[in-house]
XYZ file of C-alpha atoms in Angstrom:
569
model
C 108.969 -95.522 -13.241
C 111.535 -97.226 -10.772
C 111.139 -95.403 -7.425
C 114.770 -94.425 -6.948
C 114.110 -92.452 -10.110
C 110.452 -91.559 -9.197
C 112.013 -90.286 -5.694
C 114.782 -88.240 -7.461
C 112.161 -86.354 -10.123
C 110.024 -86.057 -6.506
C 112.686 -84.416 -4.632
C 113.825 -81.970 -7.785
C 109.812 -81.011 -8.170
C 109.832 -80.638 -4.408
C 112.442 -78.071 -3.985
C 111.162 -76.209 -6.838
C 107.612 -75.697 -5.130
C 109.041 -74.933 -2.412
C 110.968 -71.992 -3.741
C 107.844 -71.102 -5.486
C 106.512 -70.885 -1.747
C 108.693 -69.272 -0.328
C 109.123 -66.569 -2.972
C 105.458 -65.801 -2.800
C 105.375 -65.585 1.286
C 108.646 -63.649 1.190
C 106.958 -60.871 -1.054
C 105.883 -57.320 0.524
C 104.172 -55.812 -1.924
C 100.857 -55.416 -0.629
C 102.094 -55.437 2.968
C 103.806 -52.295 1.307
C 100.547 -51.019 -0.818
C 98.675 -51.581 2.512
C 101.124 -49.743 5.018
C 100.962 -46.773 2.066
C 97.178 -46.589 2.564
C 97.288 -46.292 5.917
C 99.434 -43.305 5.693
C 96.761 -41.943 2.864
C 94.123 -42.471 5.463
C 95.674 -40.311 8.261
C 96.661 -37.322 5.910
C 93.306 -37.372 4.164
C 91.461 -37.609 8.181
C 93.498 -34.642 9.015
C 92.294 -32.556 5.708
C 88.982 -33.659 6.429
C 88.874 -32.612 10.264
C 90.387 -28.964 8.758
C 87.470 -28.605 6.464
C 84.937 -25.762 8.505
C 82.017 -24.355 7.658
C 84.170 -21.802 5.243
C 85.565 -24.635 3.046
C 84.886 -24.131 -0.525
C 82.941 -26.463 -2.701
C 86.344 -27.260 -4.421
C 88.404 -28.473 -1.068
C 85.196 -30.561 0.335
C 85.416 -31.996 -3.780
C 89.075 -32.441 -3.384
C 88.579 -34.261 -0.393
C 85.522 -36.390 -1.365
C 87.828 -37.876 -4.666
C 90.043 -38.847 -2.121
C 88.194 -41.053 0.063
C 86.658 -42.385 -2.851
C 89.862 -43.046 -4.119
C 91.101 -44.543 -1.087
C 87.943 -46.881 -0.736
C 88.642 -48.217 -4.221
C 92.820 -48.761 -3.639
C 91.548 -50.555 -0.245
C 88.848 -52.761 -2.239
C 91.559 -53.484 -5.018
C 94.350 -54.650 -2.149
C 91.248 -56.647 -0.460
C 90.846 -58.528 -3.411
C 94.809 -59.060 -4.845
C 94.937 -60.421 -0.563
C 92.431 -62.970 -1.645
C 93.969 -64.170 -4.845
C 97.027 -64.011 -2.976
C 95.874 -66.662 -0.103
C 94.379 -68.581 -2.500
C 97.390 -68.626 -4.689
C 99.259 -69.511 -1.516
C 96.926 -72.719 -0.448
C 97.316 -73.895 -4.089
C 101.212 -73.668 -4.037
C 101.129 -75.165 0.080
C 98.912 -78.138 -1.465
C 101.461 -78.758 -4.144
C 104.194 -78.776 -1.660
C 102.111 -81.211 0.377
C 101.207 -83.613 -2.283
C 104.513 -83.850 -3.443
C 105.747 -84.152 0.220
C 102.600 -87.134 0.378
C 104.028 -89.051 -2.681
C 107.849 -89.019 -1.304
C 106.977 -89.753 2.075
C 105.361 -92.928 0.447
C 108.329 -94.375 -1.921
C 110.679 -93.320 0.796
C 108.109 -95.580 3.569
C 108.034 -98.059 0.957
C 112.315 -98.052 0.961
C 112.250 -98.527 5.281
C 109.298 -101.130 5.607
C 111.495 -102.662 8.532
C 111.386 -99.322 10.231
C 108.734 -99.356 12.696
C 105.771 -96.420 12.044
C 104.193 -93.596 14.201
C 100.645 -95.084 14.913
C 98.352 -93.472 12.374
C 94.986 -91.994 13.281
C 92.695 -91.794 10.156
C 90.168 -89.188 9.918
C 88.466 -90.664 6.844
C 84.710 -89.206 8.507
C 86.102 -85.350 7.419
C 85.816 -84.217 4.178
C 89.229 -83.480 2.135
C 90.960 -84.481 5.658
C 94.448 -85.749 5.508
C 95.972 -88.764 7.417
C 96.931 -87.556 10.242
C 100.238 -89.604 10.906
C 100.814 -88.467 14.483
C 99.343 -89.682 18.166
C 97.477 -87.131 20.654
C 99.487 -84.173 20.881
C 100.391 -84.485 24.484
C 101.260 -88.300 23.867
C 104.152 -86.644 21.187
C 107.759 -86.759 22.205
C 110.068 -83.423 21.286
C 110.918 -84.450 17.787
C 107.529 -85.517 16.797
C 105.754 -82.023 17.823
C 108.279 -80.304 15.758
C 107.771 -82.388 12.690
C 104.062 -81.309 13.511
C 105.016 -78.233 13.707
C 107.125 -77.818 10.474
C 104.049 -79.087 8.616
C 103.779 -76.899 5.669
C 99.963 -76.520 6.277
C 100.689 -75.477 10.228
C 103.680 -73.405 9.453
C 101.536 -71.567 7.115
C 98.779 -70.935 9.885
C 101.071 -69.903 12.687
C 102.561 -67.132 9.694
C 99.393 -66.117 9.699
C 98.782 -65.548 13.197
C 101.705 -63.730 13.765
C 100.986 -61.880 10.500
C 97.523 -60.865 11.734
C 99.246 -59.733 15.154
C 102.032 -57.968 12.745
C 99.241 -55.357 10.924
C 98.020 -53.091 13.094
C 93.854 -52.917 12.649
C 93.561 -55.586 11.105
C 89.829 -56.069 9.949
C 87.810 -59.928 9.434
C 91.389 -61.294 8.933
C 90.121 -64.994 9.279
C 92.194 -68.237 9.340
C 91.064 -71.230 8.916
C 92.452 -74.600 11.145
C 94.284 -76.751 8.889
C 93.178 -80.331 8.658
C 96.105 -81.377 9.940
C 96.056 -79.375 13.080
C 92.472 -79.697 14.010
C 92.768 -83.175 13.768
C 94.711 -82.888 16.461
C 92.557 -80.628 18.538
C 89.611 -82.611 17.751
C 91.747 -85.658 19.563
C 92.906 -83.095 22.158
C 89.297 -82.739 23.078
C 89.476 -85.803 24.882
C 91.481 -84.490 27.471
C 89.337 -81.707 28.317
C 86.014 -83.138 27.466
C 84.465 -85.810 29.787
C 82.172 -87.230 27.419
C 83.354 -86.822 23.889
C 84.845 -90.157 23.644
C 81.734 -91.615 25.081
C 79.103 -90.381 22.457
C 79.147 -91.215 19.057
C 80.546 -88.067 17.264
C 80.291 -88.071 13.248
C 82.139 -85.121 11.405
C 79.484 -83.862 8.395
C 78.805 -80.953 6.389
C 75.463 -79.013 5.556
C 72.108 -79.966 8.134
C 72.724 -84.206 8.222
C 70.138 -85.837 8.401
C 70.617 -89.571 10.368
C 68.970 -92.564 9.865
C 67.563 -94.387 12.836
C 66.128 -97.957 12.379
C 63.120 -98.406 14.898
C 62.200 -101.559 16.932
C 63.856 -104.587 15.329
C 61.053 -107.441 14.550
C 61.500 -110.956 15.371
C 62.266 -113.466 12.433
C 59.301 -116.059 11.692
C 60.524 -119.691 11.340
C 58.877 -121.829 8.803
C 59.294 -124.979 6.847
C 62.499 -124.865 4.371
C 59.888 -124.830 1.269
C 57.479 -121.993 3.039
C 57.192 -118.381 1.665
C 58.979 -115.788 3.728
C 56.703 -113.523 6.076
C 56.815 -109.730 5.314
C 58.325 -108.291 8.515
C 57.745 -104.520 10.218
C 60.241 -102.599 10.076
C 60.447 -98.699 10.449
C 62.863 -96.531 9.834
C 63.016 -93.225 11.850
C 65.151 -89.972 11.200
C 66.490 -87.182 13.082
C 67.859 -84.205 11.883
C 70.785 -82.154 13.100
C 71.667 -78.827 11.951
C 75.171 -76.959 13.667
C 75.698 -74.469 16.134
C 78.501 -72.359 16.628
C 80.273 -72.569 19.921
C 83.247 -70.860 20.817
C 84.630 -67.429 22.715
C 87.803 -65.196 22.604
C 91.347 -65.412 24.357
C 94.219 -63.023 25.244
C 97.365 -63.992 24.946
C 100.630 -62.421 25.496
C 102.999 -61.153 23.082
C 105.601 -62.833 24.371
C 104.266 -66.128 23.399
C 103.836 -64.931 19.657
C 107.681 -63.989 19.638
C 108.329 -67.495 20.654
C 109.022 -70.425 18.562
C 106.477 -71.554 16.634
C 105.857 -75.118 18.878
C 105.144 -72.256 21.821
C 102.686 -70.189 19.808
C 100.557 -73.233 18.568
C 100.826 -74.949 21.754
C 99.651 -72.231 23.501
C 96.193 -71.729 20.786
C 95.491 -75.645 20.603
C 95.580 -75.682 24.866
C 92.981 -72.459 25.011
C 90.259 -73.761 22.356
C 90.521 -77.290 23.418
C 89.845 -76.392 26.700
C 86.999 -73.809 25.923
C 84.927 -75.814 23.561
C 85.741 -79.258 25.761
C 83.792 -77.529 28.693
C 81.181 -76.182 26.441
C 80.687 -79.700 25.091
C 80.067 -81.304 28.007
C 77.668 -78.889 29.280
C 75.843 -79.106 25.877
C 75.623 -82.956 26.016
C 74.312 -82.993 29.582
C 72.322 -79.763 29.839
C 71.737 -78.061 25.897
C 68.243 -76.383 25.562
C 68.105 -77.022 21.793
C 68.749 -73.335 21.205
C 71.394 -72.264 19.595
C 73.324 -75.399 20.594
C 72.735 -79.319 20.795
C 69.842 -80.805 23.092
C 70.920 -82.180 26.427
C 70.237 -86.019 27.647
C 68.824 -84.284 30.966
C 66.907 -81.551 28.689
C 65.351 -85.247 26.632
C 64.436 -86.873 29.944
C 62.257 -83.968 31.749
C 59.985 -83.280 28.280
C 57.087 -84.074 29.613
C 54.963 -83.234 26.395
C 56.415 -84.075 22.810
C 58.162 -80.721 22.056
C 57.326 -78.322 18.416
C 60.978 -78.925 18.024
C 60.509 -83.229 17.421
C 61.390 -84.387 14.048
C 58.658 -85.337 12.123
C 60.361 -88.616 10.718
C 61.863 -89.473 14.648
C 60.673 -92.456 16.357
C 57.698 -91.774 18.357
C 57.893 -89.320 21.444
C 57.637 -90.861 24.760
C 57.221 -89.652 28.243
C 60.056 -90.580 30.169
C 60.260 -87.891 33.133
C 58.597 -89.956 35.817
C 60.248 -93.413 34.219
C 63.808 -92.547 33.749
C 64.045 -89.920 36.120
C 64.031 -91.817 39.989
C 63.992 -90.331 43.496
C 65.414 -92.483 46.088
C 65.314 -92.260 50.091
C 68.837 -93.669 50.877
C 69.323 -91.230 54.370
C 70.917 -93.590 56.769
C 71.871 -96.375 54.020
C 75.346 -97.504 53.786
C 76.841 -100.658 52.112
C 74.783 -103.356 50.823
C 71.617 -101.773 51.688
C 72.455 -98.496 49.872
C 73.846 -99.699 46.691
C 70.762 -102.623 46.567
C 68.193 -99.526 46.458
C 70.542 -97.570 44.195
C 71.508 -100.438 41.567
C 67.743 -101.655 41.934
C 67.252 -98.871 38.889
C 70.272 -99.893 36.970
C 68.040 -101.862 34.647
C 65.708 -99.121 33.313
C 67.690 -97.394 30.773
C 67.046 -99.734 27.528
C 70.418 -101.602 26.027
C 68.812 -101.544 22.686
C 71.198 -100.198 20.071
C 74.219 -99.464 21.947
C 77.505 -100.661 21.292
C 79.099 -100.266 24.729
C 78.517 -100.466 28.907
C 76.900 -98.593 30.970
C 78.674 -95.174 32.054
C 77.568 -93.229 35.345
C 78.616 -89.686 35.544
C 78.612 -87.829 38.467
C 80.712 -84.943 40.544
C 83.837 -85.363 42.575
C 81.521 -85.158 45.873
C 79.014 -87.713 44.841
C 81.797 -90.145 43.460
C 83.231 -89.684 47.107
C 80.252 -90.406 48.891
C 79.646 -93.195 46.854
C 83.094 -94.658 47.945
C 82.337 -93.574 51.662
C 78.811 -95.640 51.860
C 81.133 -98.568 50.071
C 83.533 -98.713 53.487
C 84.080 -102.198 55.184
C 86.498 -103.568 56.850
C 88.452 -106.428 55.421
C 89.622 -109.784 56.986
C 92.633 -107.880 58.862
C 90.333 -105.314 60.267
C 91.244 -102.418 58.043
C 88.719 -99.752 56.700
C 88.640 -100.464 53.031
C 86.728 -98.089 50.067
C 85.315 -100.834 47.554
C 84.171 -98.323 45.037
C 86.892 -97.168 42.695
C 86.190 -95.467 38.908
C 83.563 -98.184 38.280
C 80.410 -99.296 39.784
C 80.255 -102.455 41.638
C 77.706 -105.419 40.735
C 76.393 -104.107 37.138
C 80.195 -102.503 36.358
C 80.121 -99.094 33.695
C 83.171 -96.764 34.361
C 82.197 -93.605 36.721
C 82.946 -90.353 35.213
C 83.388 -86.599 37.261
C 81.805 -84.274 35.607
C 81.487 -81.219 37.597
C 78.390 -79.922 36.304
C 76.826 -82.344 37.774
C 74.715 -81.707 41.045
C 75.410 -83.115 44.211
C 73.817 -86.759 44.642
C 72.731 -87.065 41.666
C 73.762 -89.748 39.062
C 73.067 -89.400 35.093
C 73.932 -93.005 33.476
C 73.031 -94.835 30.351
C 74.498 -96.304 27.028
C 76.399 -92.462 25.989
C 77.251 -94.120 22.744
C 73.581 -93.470 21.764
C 73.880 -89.645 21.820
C 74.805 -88.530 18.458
C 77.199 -85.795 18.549
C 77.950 -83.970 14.940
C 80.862 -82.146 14.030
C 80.620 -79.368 11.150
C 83.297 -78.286 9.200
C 85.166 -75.014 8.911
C 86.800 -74.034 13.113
C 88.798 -70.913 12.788
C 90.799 -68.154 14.170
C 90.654 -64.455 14.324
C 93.107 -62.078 15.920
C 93.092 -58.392 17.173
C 95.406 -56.930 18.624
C 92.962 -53.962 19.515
C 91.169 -55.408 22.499
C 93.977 -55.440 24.597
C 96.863 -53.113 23.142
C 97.936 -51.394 26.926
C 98.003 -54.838 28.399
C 100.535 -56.195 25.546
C 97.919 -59.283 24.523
C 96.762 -60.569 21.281
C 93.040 -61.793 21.450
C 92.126 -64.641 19.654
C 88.753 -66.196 19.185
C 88.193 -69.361 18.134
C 85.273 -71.370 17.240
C 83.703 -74.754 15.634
C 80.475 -76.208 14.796
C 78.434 -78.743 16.832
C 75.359 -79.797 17.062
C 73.920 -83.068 19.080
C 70.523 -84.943 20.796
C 69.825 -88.263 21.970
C 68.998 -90.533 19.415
C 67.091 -93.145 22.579
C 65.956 -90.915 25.217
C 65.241 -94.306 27.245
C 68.972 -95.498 26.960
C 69.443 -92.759 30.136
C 68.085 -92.514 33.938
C 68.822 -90.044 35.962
C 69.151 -90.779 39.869
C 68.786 -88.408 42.837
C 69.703 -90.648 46.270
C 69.134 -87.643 49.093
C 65.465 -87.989 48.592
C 65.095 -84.372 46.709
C 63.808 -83.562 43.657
C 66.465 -83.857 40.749
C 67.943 -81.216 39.203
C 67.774 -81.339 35.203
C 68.661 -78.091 33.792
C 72.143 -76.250 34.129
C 73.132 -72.977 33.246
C 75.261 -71.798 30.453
C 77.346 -68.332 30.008
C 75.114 -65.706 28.787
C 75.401 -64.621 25.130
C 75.900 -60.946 25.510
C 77.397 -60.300 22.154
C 74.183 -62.011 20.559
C 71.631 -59.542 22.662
C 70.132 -56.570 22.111
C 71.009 -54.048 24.735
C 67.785 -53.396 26.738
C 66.389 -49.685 27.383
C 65.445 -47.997 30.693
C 63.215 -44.760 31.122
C 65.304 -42.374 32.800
C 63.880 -39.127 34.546
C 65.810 -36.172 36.342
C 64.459 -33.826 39.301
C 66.082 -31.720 41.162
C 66.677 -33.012 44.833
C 64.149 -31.942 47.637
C 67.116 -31.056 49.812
C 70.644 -31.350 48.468
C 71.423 -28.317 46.410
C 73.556 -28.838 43.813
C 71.895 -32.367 43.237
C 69.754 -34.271 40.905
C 67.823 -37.157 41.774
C 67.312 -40.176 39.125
C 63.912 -41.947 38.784
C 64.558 -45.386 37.066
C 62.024 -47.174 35.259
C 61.995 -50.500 32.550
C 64.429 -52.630 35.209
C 63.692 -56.248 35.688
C 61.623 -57.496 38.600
C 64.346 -58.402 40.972
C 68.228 -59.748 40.746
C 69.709 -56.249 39.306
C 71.346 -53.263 40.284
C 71.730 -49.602 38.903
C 74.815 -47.550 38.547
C 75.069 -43.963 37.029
C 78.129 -41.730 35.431
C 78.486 -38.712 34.659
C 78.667 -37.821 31.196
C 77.580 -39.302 28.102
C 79.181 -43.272 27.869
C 78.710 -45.767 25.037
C 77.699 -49.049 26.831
C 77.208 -52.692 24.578
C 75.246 -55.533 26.030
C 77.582 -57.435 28.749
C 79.931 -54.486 29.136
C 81.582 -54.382 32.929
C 80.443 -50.978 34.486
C 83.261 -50.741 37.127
C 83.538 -46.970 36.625
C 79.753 -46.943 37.555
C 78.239 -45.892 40.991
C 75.447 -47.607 42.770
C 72.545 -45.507 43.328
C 68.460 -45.915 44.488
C 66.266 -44.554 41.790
C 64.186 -41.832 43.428
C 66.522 -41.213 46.729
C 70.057 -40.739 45.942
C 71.472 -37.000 45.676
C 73.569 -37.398 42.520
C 76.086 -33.812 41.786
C 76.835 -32.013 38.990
C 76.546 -29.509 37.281
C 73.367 -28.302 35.293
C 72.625 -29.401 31.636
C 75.377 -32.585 32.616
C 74.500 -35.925 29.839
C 74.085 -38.989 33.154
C 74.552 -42.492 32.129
C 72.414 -45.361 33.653
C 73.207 -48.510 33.563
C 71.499 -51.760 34.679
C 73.802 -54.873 35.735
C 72.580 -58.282 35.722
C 73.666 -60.656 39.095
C 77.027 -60.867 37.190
C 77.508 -57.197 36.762
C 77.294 -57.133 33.330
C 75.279 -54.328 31.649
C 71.933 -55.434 30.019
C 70.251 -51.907 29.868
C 71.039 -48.351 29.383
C 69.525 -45.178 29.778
C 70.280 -41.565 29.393
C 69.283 -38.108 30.915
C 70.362 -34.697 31.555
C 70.711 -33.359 34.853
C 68.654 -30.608 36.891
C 70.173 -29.840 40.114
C 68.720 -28.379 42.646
C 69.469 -24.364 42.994
């Protein structure tokens, strides 16, 4: 078909999906059945809080057939939401294949003009070109166009519809291609290392291919028969761990134009999971999240964890991991005993130069030992962001310990990607304070495919440090229990004293209310009091429920207890 044609029949097709679209987001009937439930569920809590002891067998009946007939009207508008976002994806994909197709012929018509740089994300399953640069390299008009996206317009509806629907339960969204493509390049910005590892996007446990020592080729007459040469082929296997957290953000935003709302949601969970990479790549246990290059180099037994089909396990905690005495060394005779070691993580494999990472304090004394003076007698650093002699750009990371310098080949640390980041709103959490919280998350997992590409360096002559810490997963563990006794006080009257046992060795404090509290695992205890177990006169009055809490070094609760109280006559 001749493309002017092809471009009209597009265009008519186009604004007929479109109306299609529009019709079906512009509908309220199940916002309408769901609001009507609601109203159902109130009336039929108030006849149930009226039913007493007196009730006849046919008002508790009554009211049983109405729950049960409220459960089903809530399962049957559960499902018709489902078909209904499902029906909306297929209609949004129509609009954006037809959209795809025009764009084309009309490209096609304005070859002369010049394009926005594409960035193809062709690792992705189902992904989409993604026809725009990082979103803070974007001028005005190209974040709107982003922005007016079909597939992002659709998700920021969403959001706003979540914050919309008060109680909203499991109301999940799922990132758009097109936007997390973005925030995946966004990542760069907040991660250190992501663009220095080789990151692959797959979906399901992967399972990589690793070819072992490469052989050396025998030479032989032209005529001769080839030798048979050794080659193995290893195998490591990644799996993918969520990482990710909740936000709060305020109203306000969500009233704002759409380019404020998703602004404001790509900055929070870039930044997030960026810091949580970075920490993962350097420092990960292996649990629950990818193994660290630090974790790799202080094994100093092969761990249960080692793939079966890896490359042999070496020990590489005394090799790659070096001590040096540099007190008192400056200039030449510093860097000569620090770039002495530059040669012991291995080359083989990588794609790329060396890159040192290090904190702001170590980069600085680096450039303070590096002082001369020039030719005019002016003090002079010579160390900028890369390392003199043997080059290899110098990254801050913060995490990093002071004098201490992690550097390798980072393009031998296999980073995976999993598919499926999303969004979920309440607007619960945080009603007084006017905030919408939204958590986001994604799936990563990681190791070091070449432990030996890496060396760690400690120049102050102490012993390195090679683990970090990460934030606790309170929502993951189990609230612990303490034993809990009550006496009444030797002394005080009116007062009960509390005898705590069950707390942890050392590092935590107990607090006590009055009156029975429901406590989860990382809850703040602010409206808690202090006390010694078996010394402190607590008051109140007889038969009283006391709460006991213990707080870990971050005040967070990670046990509870209960007790009643016997004061003292």
């Amino acid at each position: 078909m001749a493309r002017a044609l092809r471009q009209l029949q597009l265009n008519k097709q186009l604004e007929e999906a479109r109306a299609k679209l529009e019709k079906h987001r512009s509908s309220t009937e199940l916002s309408e059945r769901r609001s009507a439930l609601e109203q159902r569920k109130l009336k039929t809590r108030e006849a149930f809080d009226e039913l007493t002891a007196e009730a006849t067998e046919e008002q508790r009946n009554l009211v049983d057939d109405e729950i049960a007939a409220i459960e089903a009207e809530e399962a049957a508008i559960e499902a018709a939401e489902t078909e209904s976002e499902t029906t909306e994806q297929t209609l949004a994909s129509e609009v954006a294949r037809i959209e795809s197709e025009l764009n084309e012929l009309v490209n096609r018509s304005k070859a002369a003009t010049a394009p926005v740089p594409q960035r193809e994300n062709s690792d992705k399953k189902g992904s989409t070109t993604m026809s725009f640069r990082s979103f803070r390299e974007m001028n005005y008009e190209e974040r709107s166009q982003f922005f007016a996206q079909d597939e992002v317009k659709t998700f920021i509806e969403n959001v706003r519809t979540m914050r919309e629907t008060r109680g909203v339960k499991n109301a999940t969204l799922t990132i758009p291609d097109v936007m997390f493509d973005v925030l995946r390049n966004e990542l760069e910005g907040e991660s250190k290392l992501i663009s220095r590892v080789t990151v692959k996007a797959v979906s399901g446990t992967a399972r990589q291919n690793i070819i072992g020592e490469i052989p050396e080729a025998v030479w032989m007459e032209a005529v001769g028969t080839l030798n048979e040469l050794d080659l193995s082929l290893n195998q490591i296997t990644t799996d993918g761990f969520l990482v990710g957290g909740f936000i709060a953000i305020p109203n306000s935003y969500l009233e704002d134009s759409d380019m404020a709302l998703g602004t404001e949601i790509m900055t929070a969970l870039r930044k997030a999971i960026g810091k949580a990479l970075d920490n993962a790549i350097l420092f990960g246990t292996g649990v629950k999240m990818p193994i660290g290059i630090m974790t790799r180099l202080q094994q100093t037994a092969q761990p249960e964890s080692w793939d079966a089909k890896a490359r042999p396990w070496t020990d590489l905690h005394e090799s790659n991991i070096v001590t040096i005495d540099a007190d008192g060394l400056n200039g030449v005779a510093f860097y000569t005993a620090l770039l002495a070691n530059a040669g012991i993580p291995s080359p083989d494999y990588s794609k790329g130069a060396l890159t040192w990472i290090m904190n702001r304090k170590t980069h600085l004394a680096l450039k303070t030992k590096a002082m001369e003076f020039n030719a005019s007698a002016v003090l002079a650093a010579g160390v900028g962001n890369e390392m003199p002699v043997v080059g290899g750009e110098i990254v801050e990371v913060e995490k990093m310990e002071d004098n201490q310098i992690l550097f390798g080949y980072f393009d031998l640390y296999l980073l995976v990607e999993r598919e499926g980041a999303a969004i979920e709103s309440s607007d619960q959490i945080l009603w007084l304070q006017n905030q919408t919280c939204f958590k986001g998350y994604a799936r990563f997992d990681g190791k070091p495919v070449f432990g030996e590409a890496f060396c760690l360096i400690s120049f102050d002559n102490s012993e390195p440090v090679t683990s970090g810490t990460f934030p606790i997963d309170y929502a993951n563990t189990a609230l612990g229990v303490l034993g809990v006794t009550a006496a009444a006080h030797a002394s005080t009257s009116g007062a009960t004293v509390l005898t705590v046992t069950g707390t942890e060795a050392s590092g935590t404090t107990i607090a006590y209310k009055i009156g029975a509290k429901s406590v989860t695992s990382g809850d703040r205890a602010d409206d808690f009091t202090a006390f010694t177990s078996g010394t402190t006169a607590i008051k109140c009055a007889a038969g009283k429920t006391i709460t006991v809490v213990e707080l870990d070094a971050d005040s967070r609760v990670i046990k509870m207890g209960t007790v009643v109280s016997v004061p003292k006559a």
